[in-house]
Amino acid sequence: MKVGIIMGSKSDLPVMQQAIDILKGFDIEVEVDIVSAHRTPEKLFDYGKHAHTRGFAVIIAGAGGAAHLPGMIASLSPLPVIGVPIKSSNSIDGWDSVLSILQMPGGVPVATVALNGAKNAGILAAQIIGSNDTCVLDKILVYKEGLKQMVNESAKDLK
């Protein structure tokens, strides 16, 4: 199983790299592409309609500004889609991206993470895969234990 990671433009890569890195840390294969909802609609339709036949389990779609990419992919694909709103140079403090991804109509769900929250998108994708893959689930359990230890170590530093 692999995760498709798409973004509207190359300028989104620094944010989306967080999802790539966390998934690779869980030994989950990723395939990364640029798919613009507005500039390459034919590519978007092809990607969305065929992603489930290409071995993807989850799609993570990052977009800034009008941020139509996650919702359009979700409208075309039977796979779970996680949207990452990205604060772009032409955004309104990122709120336009957040609301464009968050406010989906009934029947077309998109799981939405925080603004620039690609790391959490990667973790959520891993958890979705881990619900049916014990190897991935074990890695998530180890990761979560590491988070717990990190917090406990930080608390010790305060005393």
PDB file of C-alpha atoms in Angstrom, residues 1-2 19 29 40 46 51 54 57 66-67 79 92-94 104-105 115-116 121 124 134 138 140:
ATOM      1  CA  MET A   1       0.000   0.000   0.000  1.00  0.00           C
ATOM      2  CA  LYS A   2       1.175   3.469  -0.795  1.00  0.00           C
ATOM      3  CA  ALA A  19       4.112  14.278   5.153  1.00  0.00           C
ATOM      4  CA  GLU A  29       5.767   4.088   0.029  1.00  0.00           C
ATOM      5  CA  THR A  40      -4.106  20.875 -15.165  1.00  0.00           C
ATOM      6  CA  ASP A  46      -7.205  11.207 -14.460  1.00  0.00           C
ATOM      7  CA  ALA A  51      -5.728   6.457  -7.978  1.00  0.00           C
ATOM      8  CA  ARG A  54      -2.659   2.315  -8.818  1.00  0.00           C
ATOM      9  CA  ALA A  57      -4.618   3.514   0.063  1.00  0.00           C
ATOM     10  CA  ALA A  66      -8.713  28.741  -3.336  1.00  0.00           C
ATOM     11  CA  ALA A  67      -7.547  25.197  -2.437  1.00  0.00           C
ATOM     12  CA  LEU A  79     -10.178   6.654  -1.478  1.00  0.00           C
ATOM     13  CA  ILE A  92      -5.775  35.529   3.220  1.00  0.00           C
ATOM     14  CA  ASP A  93      -3.648  34.403   6.190  1.00  0.00           C
ATOM     15  CA  GLY A  94      -4.442  30.843   5.090  1.00  0.00           C
ATOM     16  CA  MET A 104     -17.080  20.262   1.881  1.00  0.00           C
ATOM     17  CA  PRO A 105     -20.652  19.405   0.901  1.00  0.00           C
ATOM     18  CA  LEU A 115      -2.862  25.051   8.270  1.00  0.00           C
ATOM     19  CA  ASN A 116       0.516  23.784   6.998  1.00  0.00           C
ATOM     20  CA  ALA A 121      -1.678  14.407   7.420  1.00  0.00           C
ATOM     21  CA  LEU A 124      -3.285  10.194   9.808  1.00  0.00           C
ATOM     22  CA  THR A 134      -0.080  -4.669  11.718  1.00  0.00           C
ATOM     23  CA  ASP A 138       3.328  -1.385  15.383  1.00  0.00           C
ATOM     24  CA  ILE A 140       2.669   3.968  14.947  1.00  0.00           C
TER      25      ILE A 140
END
